Amino acid sequence: MEASVPSSAGRQSGSVSSTRAPAAGAVPEPTSSANVTRPANNRFAWAATTMPSPWLPPTGLVSVSPGPRSARPTPDRGHSSKYGAEIEVGVQCSACESPAVTHLDYAGRDLCADHFQRLVESRFKKQLREQLEALGAGEGARIAVGLSGGKDSSTLTALLVDALGPDPRFEIVPISVDEGIPGYRGPALSSAEELADQLDLDLRVVSHEDDHGWTTDEVAQTETEGKPCGTCGVFRRSSLNQAARDEDCDVLAVGHNLDDCAETTLMNLLRSDLEQVLRTGPHEQAPEGLIPRVKPLRSCTEREVALYGVIEELPYHGAECPHAAEATRRTYRSLLLDLVDHEPSARHRLLSLEDKLKDRLDAGEADETELEPCPECGEPSAGGECRACQLAAELEAAHADA
Amino acid sequence: MEASVPSSAGRQSGSVSSTRAPAAGAVPEPTSSANVTRPANNRFAWAATTMPSPWLPPTGLVSVSPGPRSARPTPDRGHSSKYGAEIEVGVQCSACESPAVTHLDYAGRDLCADHFQRLVESRFKKQLREQLEALGAGEGARIAVGLSGGKDSSTLTALLVDALGPDPRFEIVPISVDEGIPGYRGPALSSAEELADQLDLDLRVVSHEDDHGWTTDEVAQTETEGKPCGTCGVFRRSSLNQAARDEDCDVLAVGHNLDDCAETTLMNLLRSDLEQVLRTGPHEQAPEGLIPRVKPLRSCTEREVALYGVIEELPYHGAECPHAAEATRRTYRSLLLDLVDHEPSARHRLLSLEDKLKDRLDAGEADETELEPCPECGEPSAGGECRACQLAAELEAAHADA
């Protein structure tokens, strides 16, 4: 079996649709505007004028006619964000004559909405094709997608449908996990349902309460030390895997972007934990019972994933979890941002390093573990009760003592 | 041939000598003071009272009798340096009842001068033994030492003589390279000569001017872009290798400390350059013509190496090169310091990561290159003129054009 990702595709159905220019293999080289397929009425005007978003500049881009680049002074890039300079009015796309909507620090290029989208789509498809091929997931493959309703998973799901939806050899199964944080997960689940509806997909919702007997809000009240994030992560991974297996899926796609992946690699390397570098997805194989994970957004930065979703008007919920992230993760994220400040391509280099390490260290070695079904829940476990059931039992005990 | 590093040894000769307690295998566990060999008159009193040094606290440690630890409140650690908290008057050694002279952040321990020295010596000997064994350098080995007169190489040379000097199977050959930066290298060379004299070693001095036709000061005047550090580094490595080969040495010991090594690993990883990680010493083999390098101080922090030299009253020159370091190196050093601030054992973990990578990636692969003698100078080269001769020719051309 060999995966074949269609090279051009439209949305399966729903209200989100677009005219796509052919995907480019990399950051497109400058080209005459005659070669670029663009709608007559710039469909991205709204992005600059109607939606106040941290991902886009606040001023109208479309009304400005900058004239030839050589005749203009170097534009002031305006204030700089952690992820690179914001674009200023009047900057032209490096690949055509349209106004740019983003500046790629690490590539030294400005891109208009069309060329930016083509870039994201081409990177997404390259990763997806390579990862599905490595897993031998081709004809008849059912692909589960973790769809939380946040920016990453919404962009992931839309791009998956775009790339694979029209291909009858693939089926896409979105899964949402309700952790039980009502004020936060409620609106996100609504976004997930709205997107699934637009894309004509059936959303399956599973919950920590059903699978593990505890909502994350309850865990937060019971945990005596620190945040509930550790337990929540274990429960969520277990629920996602269980749901994907129940749905007979061959692959589980998750929305990790380049920043997430680079942060994880940095953390594992600075902990001197090579085994964990190898164990982290995308997987080329997985022990019996574990659905192998693919991460097709791993070469797109967090900012690129979010900007893509904004341009495509994808419904998503942007709030941060009220329980906030683990302190450890924050430390490594802050180190990663320092690195990017010094060297804009630091995240890309960490990704390339991860690939080289997996390539040369024989990723197979790390996956020799034989897993057995947990006697409590049936999820794969290294022996005896799985971690999720252990944590649930500890919570029961702590609750009984209180 | 198998290396055997004597487990206890005194200085070969000269004015620097000390009574050594037996080396411990790791940070020593607390022990009764009766088991610790210490001179009747505390020979470290001078370190606290006579020498203003950034590496030691400014106040007299010896006059303080702190009483049992349990009876005292937790002492105020005073101001914190980049490498961990300075020690405050009244803190007791974690291994005996003597006053502590240093606090090891990464181990959460305070050590007196005696236990601190034993720790450095034990780490040094472990690294030296393992590295010489890996090279098969045993009986009859001649060991060249790069002795610049700075803190790292002075401590390295003294420790080498201490560990190997009394063993007739080893010969130690100190080599200084005069780069041609008079106001800076002059005093450092005097320190190197003074130390060699104390240790009864013959110092060999070679120079960039003799070997390459240019002093670093001249290079600095000719270089139109940036610092002369790149050229200086190439010339210095070439001169050191040439001198070590001329002296029929089997091994070249260099004074890189843990901070240097961790910084290099961090830089190579963040550049995604695994080959360079493997190519960096300590070497387990080297192509014909290149003297393999050992780095016995690689598990001791910069601060530990300097403090050891201060306690041992080793002559060294502490000034920084007027041409200053490369900006790139500074960036990675500053990132490393950020890492250490977050995680005190970050440097140790990077060292362990380097070892694991070399172990698992088969260091042999990186050294398959066949080198040929440079037609100009005879130093090993990947083909044609070596890099040092190329740089010298470029300098000649630039000088002729000016």
Tab-separated table of N, CA and C in Angstrom, chain B residues 293-397:
chain	number	residue	atom	x	y	z
B	293	ARG	N	42.497	14.512	20.185
B	293	ARG	CA	42.398	15.404	21.340
B	293	ARG	C	41.649	14.744	22.490
B	294	VAL	N	42.134	14.988	23.700
B	294	VAL	CA	41.369	14.605	24.890
B	294	VAL	C	41.007	15.877	25.649
B	295	LYS	N	39.893	15.810	26.380
B	295	LYS	CA	39.392	16.966	27.138
B	295	LYS	C	39.041	16.517	28.553
B	296	PRO	N	40.056	16.307	29.389
B	296	PRO	CA	39.774	15.707	30.705
B	296	PRO	C	38.987	16.621	31.647
B	297	LEU	N	38.877	17.922	31.329
B	297	LEU	CA	38.129	18.840	32.204
B	297	LEU	C	36.681	19.006	31.761
B	298	ARG	N	36.251	18.194	30.806
B	298	ARG	CA	34.926	18.429	30.214
B	298	ARG	C	33.766	18.200	31.175
B	299	SER	N	33.989	17.537	32.317
B	299	SER	CA	32.870	17.378	33.253
B	299	SER	C	32.966	18.333	34.443
B	300	CYS	N	33.919	19.277	34.408
B	300	CYS	CA	34.018	20.293	35.469
B	300	CYS	C	33.587	21.643	34.901
B	301	THR	N	32.726	22.345	35.636
B	301	THR	CA	32.244	23.634	35.135
B	301	THR	C	33.390	24.647	35.083
B	302	GLU	N	33.170	25.706	34.326
B	302	GLU	CA	34.162	26.775	34.211
B	302	GLU	C	34.533	27.313	35.595
B	303	ARG	N	33.502	27.491	36.417
B	303	ARG	CA	33.715	28.042	37.742
B	303	ARG	C	34.538	27.083	38.606
B	304	GLU	N	34.271	25.785	38.481
B	304	GLU	CA	35.013	24.797	39.264
B	304	GLU	C	36.484	24.760	38.858
B	305	VAL	N	36.736	24.843	37.548
B	305	VAL	CA	38.114	24.820	37.053
B	305	VAL	C	38.872	26.039	37.580
B	306	ALA	N	38.212	27.199	37.545
B	306	ALA	CA	38.866	28.420	38.007
B	306	ALA	C	39.099	28.378	39.515
B	307	LEU	N	38.089	27.925	40.265
B	307	LEU	CA	38.224	27.873	41.724
B	307	LEU	C	39.347	26.918	42.127
B	308	TYR	N	39.467	25.812	41.414
B	308	TYR	CA	40.535	24.860	41.697
B	308	TYR	C	41.900	25.533	41.522
B	309	GLY	N	42.052	26.270	40.423
B	309	GLY	CA	43.314	26.961	40.161
B	309	GLY	C	43.632	27.991	41.236
B	310	VAL	N	42.595	28.691	41.705
B	310	VAL	CA	42.796	29.710	42.742
B	310	VAL	C	43.224	29.044	44.048
B	311	ILE	N	42.537	27.963	44.426
B	311	ILE	CA	42.870	27.267	45.675
B	311	ILE	C	44.292	26.710	45.611
B	312	GLU	N	44.684	26.209	44.441
B	312	GLU	CA	46.022	25.630	44.282
B	312	GLU	C	47.092	26.698	44.037
B	313	GLU	N	46.682	27.962	44.027
B	313	GLU	CA	47.615	29.079	43.774
B	313	GLU	C	48.382	28.906	42.471
B	314	LEU	N	47.721	28.368	41.461
B	314	LEU	CA	48.398	28.196	40.178
B	314	LEU	C	48.567	29.552	39.503
B	315	PRO	N	49.738	29.816	38.914
B	315	PRO	CA	49.876	31.063	38.169
B	315	PRO	C	48.995	31.011	36.919
B	316	TYR	N	48.197	32.025	36.704
B	316	TYR	CA	47.450	32.110	35.443
B	316	TYR	C	47.128	33.558	35.134
B	317	HIS	N	46.888	33.822	33.851
B	317	HIS	CA	46.568	35.170	33.400
B	317	HIS	C	45.074	35.220	33.118
B	318	GLY	N	44.367	36.145	33.779
B	318	GLY	CA	42.907	36.110	33.719
B	318	GLY	C	42.259	37.055	32.724
B	319	ALA	N	43.034	37.857	31.993
B	319	ALA	CA	42.420	38.866	31.119
B	319	ALA	C	41.756	38.229	29.898
B	320	GLU	N	40.818	38.964	29.314
B	320	GLU	CA	40.150	38.486	28.109
B	320	GLU	C	40.891	39.025	26.896
B	321	CYS	N	40.896	38.258	25.819
B	321	CYS	CA	41.564	38.684	24.589
B	321	CYS	C	40.964	40.009	24.109
B	322	PRO	N	41.808	40.997	23.739
B	322	PRO	CA	41.281	42.299	23.312
B	322	PRO	C	40.429	42.203	22.040
B	323	HIS	N	40.638	41.149	21.248
B	323	HIS	CA	39.819	41.018	20.040
B	323	HIS	C	38.453	40.403	20.357
B	324	ALA	N	38.288	39.952	21.596
B	324	ALA	CA	37.003	39.416	22.082
B	324	ALA	C	36.529	38.227	21.251
B	325	ALA	N	35.495	37.574	21.780
B	325	ALA	CA	35.036	36.331	21.153
B	325	ALA	C	34.108	36.616	19.982
B	326	GLU	N	33.902	35.583	19.179
B	326	GLU	CA	32.951	35.696	18.073
B	326	GLU	C	31.549	35.929	18.613
B	327	ALA	N	30.779	36.716	17.881
B	327	ALA	CA	29.408	37.013	18.293
B	327	ALA	C	28.572	35.740	18.383
B	328	THR	N	28.794	34.801	17.448
B	328	THR	CA	28.012	33.562	17.427
B	328	THR	C	28.188	32.792	18.728
B	329	ARG	N	29.457	32.631	19.119
B	329	ARG	CA	29.748	31.920	20.359
B	329	ARG	C	29.068	32.588	21.544
B	330	ARG	N	29.117	33.940	21.560
B	330	ARG	CA	28.503	34.680	22.669
B	330	ARG	C	27.015	34.386	22.761
B	331	THR	N	26.365	34.304	21.601
B	331	THR	CA	24.936	34.011	21.582
B	331	THR	C	24.657	32.679	22.245
B	332	TYR	N	25.417	31.651	21.868
B	332	TYR	CA	25.162	30.328	22.430
B	332	TYR	C	25.555	30.265	23.901
B	333	ARG	N	26.604	31.028	24.285
B	333	ARG	CA	26.967	31.052	25.699
B	333	ARG	C	25.829	31.682	26.497
B	334	SER	N	25.239	32.734	25.943
B	334	SER	CA	24.164	33.403	26.675
B	334	SER	C	22.926	32.500	26.757
B	335	LEU	N	22.662	31.735	25.700
B	335	LEU	CA	21.555	30.769	25.754
B	335	LEU	C	21.829	29.697	26.799
B	336	LEU	N	23.085	29.252	26.855
B	336	LEU	CA	23.448	28.223	27.830
B	336	LEU	C	23.222	28.735	29.251
B	337	LEU	N	23.590	29.996	29.486
B	337	LEU	CA	23.402	30.561	30.825
B	337	LEU	C	21.916	30.653	31.175
B	338	ASP	N	21.090	30.983	30.182
B	338	ASP	CA	19.640	30.999	30.417
B	338	ASP	C	19.161	29.605	30.815
B	339	LEU	N	19.668	28.610	30.098
B	339	LEU	CA	19.297	27.227	30.392
B	339	LEU	C	19.676	26.854	31.817
B	340	VAL	N	20.900	27.232	32.206
B	340	VAL	CA	21.390	26.881	33.538
B	340	VAL	C	20.555	27.587	34.606
B	341	ASP	N	20.114	28.817	34.296
B	341	ASP	CA	19.241	29.528	35.231
B	341	ASP	C	17.956	28.742	35.473
B	342	HIS	N	17.409	28.161	34.398
B	342	HIS	CA	16.166	27.394	34.519
B	342	HIS	C	16.425	26.035	35.154
B	343	GLU	N	17.539	25.426	34.787
B	343	GLU	CA	17.812	24.037	35.157
B	343	GLU	C	19.309	23.910	35.437
B	344	PRO	N	19.694	23.931	36.725
B	344	PRO	CA	21.123	23.973	37.064
B	344	PRO	C	21.950	22.833	36.469
B	345	SER	N	21.317	21.703	36.145
B	345	SER	CA	22.116	20.600	35.603
B	345	SER	C	22.106	20.573	34.077
B	346	ALA	N	21.696	21.673	33.447
B	346	ALA	CA	21.571	21.689	31.978
B	346	ALA	C	22.891	21.341	31.284
B	347	ARG	N	24.026	21.877	31.798
B	347	ARG	CA	25.311	21.597	31.146
B	347	ARG	C	25.670	20.121	31.269
B	348	HIS	N	25.419	19.542	32.446
B	348	HIS	CA	25.718	18.124	32.644
B	348	HIS	C	24.861	17.256	31.729
B	349	ARG	N	23.613	17.682	31.527
B	349	ARG	CA	22.728	16.909	30.652
B	349	ARG	C	23.172	16.994	29.202
B	350	LEU	N	23.665	18.173	28.806
B	350	LEU	CA	24.163	18.308	27.433
B	350	LEU	C	25.396	17.433	27.225
B	351	LEU	N	26.225	17.318	28.265
B	351	LEU	CA	27.407	16.454	28.167
B	351	LEU	C	26.977	14.993	28.021
B	352	SER	N	26.008	14.608	28.831
B	352	SER	CA	25.520	13.234	28.761
B	352	SER	C	24.871	12.973	27.395
B	353	LEU	N	24.179	13.983	26.870
B	353	LEU	CA	23.576	13.848	25.538
B	353	LEU	C	24.657	13.656	24.477
B	354	GLU	N	25.725	14.447	24.574
B	354	GLU	CA	26.839	14.319	23.615
B	354	GLU	C	27.396	12.892	23.656
B	355	ASP	N	27.589	12.369	24.857
B	355	ASP	CA	28.126	11.010	24.994
B	355	ASP	C	27.185	9.975	24.386
B	356	LYS	N	25.884	10.134	24.677
B	356	LYS	CA	24.906	9.181	24.137
B	356	LYS	C	24.894	9.222	22.617
B	357	LEU	N	24.936	10.442	22.064
B	357	LEU	CA	24.892	10.571	20.605
B	357	LEU	C	26.113	9.916	19.978
B	358	LYS	N	27.296	10.171	20.569
B	358	LYS	CA	28.518	9.578	20.017
B	358	LYS	C	28.462	8.060	20.114
B	359	ASP	N	27.924	7.593	21.219
B	359	ASP	CA	27.807	6.167	21.455
B	359	ASP	C	26.907	5.508	20.426
B	360	ARG	N	25.749	6.113	20.205
B	360	ARG	CA	24.732	5.455	19.392
B	360	ARG	C	24.857	5.753	17.908
B	361	LEU	N	25.488	6.877	17.571
B	361	LEU	CA	25.571	7.220	16.145
B	361	LEU	C	26.846	6.688	15.513
B	362	ASP	N	27.608	5.891	16.258
B	362	ASP	CA	28.831	5.307	15.731
B	362	ASP	C	29.790	6.387	15.264
B	363	ALA	N	30.539	6.908	16.218
B	363	ALA	CA	31.464	8.010	15.948
B	363	ALA	C	32.407	7.684	14.790
B	364	GLY	N	32.664	6.404	14.553
B	364	GLY	CA	33.559	6.003	13.475
B	364	GLY	C	33.156	6.572	12.128
B	365	GLU	N	31.848	6.612	11.884
B	365	GLU	CA	31.338	7.101	10.597
B	365	GLU	C	31.902	8.457	10.201
B	366	ALA	N	32.018	9.340	11.223
B	366	ALA	CA	32.391	10.716	10.915
B	366	ALA	C	33.869	10.844	10.562
B	367	ASP	N	34.658	9.820	10.861
B	367	ASP	CA	36.104	9.961	10.709
B	367	ASP	C	36.671	9.175	9.536
B	368	GLU	N	35.810	8.839	8.586
B	368	GLU	CA	36.286	8.037	7.463
B	368	GLU	C	37.115	8.846	6.469
B	369	THR	N	37.024	10.184	6.598
B	369	THR	CA	37.758	11.043	5.670
B	369	THR	C	39.241	10.684	5.656
B	370	GLU	N	39.778	10.489	4.463
B	370	GLU	CA	41.223	10.310	4.311
B	370	GLU	C	41.834	11.703	4.152
B	371	LEU	N	42.822	12.030	4.953
B	371	LEU	CA	43.463	13.335	4.829
B	371	LEU	C	44.823	13.172	4.144
B	372	GLU	N	45.244	14.232	3.437
B	372	GLU	CA	46.564	14.234	2.790
B	372	GLU	C	47.370	15.401	3.341
B	373	PRO	N	48.698	15.299	3.297
B	373	PRO	CA	49.490	16.439	3.774
B	373	PRO	C	49.286	17.647	2.857
B	374	CYS	N	49.112	18.825	3.469
B	374	CYS	CA	49.013	20.074	2.699
B	374	CYS	C	50.337	20.288	1.951
B	375	PRO	N	50.289	20.603	0.648
B	375	PRO	CA	51.534	20.778	-0.112
B	375	PRO	C	52.372	21.959	0.393
B	376	GLU	N	51.733	22.910	1.095
B	376	GLU	CA	52.463	24.078	1.597
B	376	GLU	C	53.165	23.797	2.922
B	377	CYS	N	52.389	23.257	3.897
B	377	CYS	CA	52.925	23.183	5.263
B	377	CYS	C	53.012	21.756	5.800
B	378	GLY	N	52.423	20.792	5.095
B	378	GLY	CA	52.515	19.408	5.551
B	378	GLY	C	51.456	19.004	6.557
B	379	GLU	N	50.630	19.976	7.017
B	379	GLU	CA	49.546	19.633	7.942
B	379	GLU	C	48.477	18.841	7.193
B	380	PRO	N	47.739	17.958	7.890
B	380	PRO	CA	46.712	17.180	7.187
B	380	PRO	C	45.617	18.073	6.612
B	381	SER	N	45.160	17.727	5.422
B	381	SER	CA	44.161	18.534	4.725
B	381	SER	C	43.226	17.603	3.968
B	382	ALA	N	41.966	18.033	3.787
B	382	ALA	CA	40.981	17.186	3.102
B	382	ALA	C	41.297	17.087	1.611
B	383	GLY	N	42.229	17.898	1.123
B	383	GLY	CA	42.590	17.878	-0.298
B	383	GLY	C	43.165	19.229	-0.671
B	384	GLY	N	44.347	19.259	-1.271
B	384	GLY	CA	44.979	20.529	-1.636
B	384	GLY	C	45.472	21.267	-0.401
B	385	GLU	N	45.565	22.593	-0.542
B	385	GLU	CA	46.054	23.416	0.569
B	385	GLU	C	45.138	23.305	1.786
B	386	CYS	N	45.730	23.297	2.982
B	386	CYS	CA	44.907	23.255	4.192
B	386	CYS	C	44.267	24.627	4.417
B	387	ARG	N	43.298	24.672	5.311
B	387	ARG	CA	42.546	25.912	5.555
B	387	ARG	C	43.468	27.034	6.036
B	388	ALA	N	44.446	26.700	6.880
B	388	ALA	CA	45.345	27.734	7.411
B	388	ALA	C	46.142	28.368	6.268
B	389	CYS	N	46.656	27.540	5.349
B	389	CYS	CA	47.433	28.090	4.231
B	389	CYS	C	46.542	28.880	3.274
B	390	GLN	N	45.294	28.423	3.091
B	390	GLN	CA	44.353	29.190	2.261
B	390	GLN	C	44.127	30.576	2.853
B	391	LEU	N	43.902	30.614	4.181
B	391	LEU	CA	43.650	31.898	4.842
B	391	LEU	C	44.868	32.805	4.738
B	392	ALA	N	46.062	32.219	4.924
B	392	ALA	CA	47.288	33.022	4.830
B	392	ALA	C	47.427	33.600	3.419
B	393	ALA	N	47.093	32.791	2.397
B	393	ALA	CA	47.184	33.271	1.011
B	393	ALA	C	46.183	34.396	0.765
B	394	GLU	N	44.961	34.244	1.329
B	394	GLU	CA	43.951	35.305	1.176
B	394	GLU	C	44.422	36.596	1.833
B	395	LEU	N	45.076	36.464	2.994
B	395	LEU	CA	45.582	37.652	3.688
B	395	LEU	C	46.666	38.326	2.847
B	396	GLU	N	47.551	37.521	2.248
B	396	GLU	CA	48.601	38.067	1.373
B	396	GLU	C	47.972	38.868	0.233
B	397	ALA	N	46.944	38.256	-0.385
B	397	ALA	CA	46.293	38.902	-1.528
B	397	ALA	C	45.638	40.214	-1.108
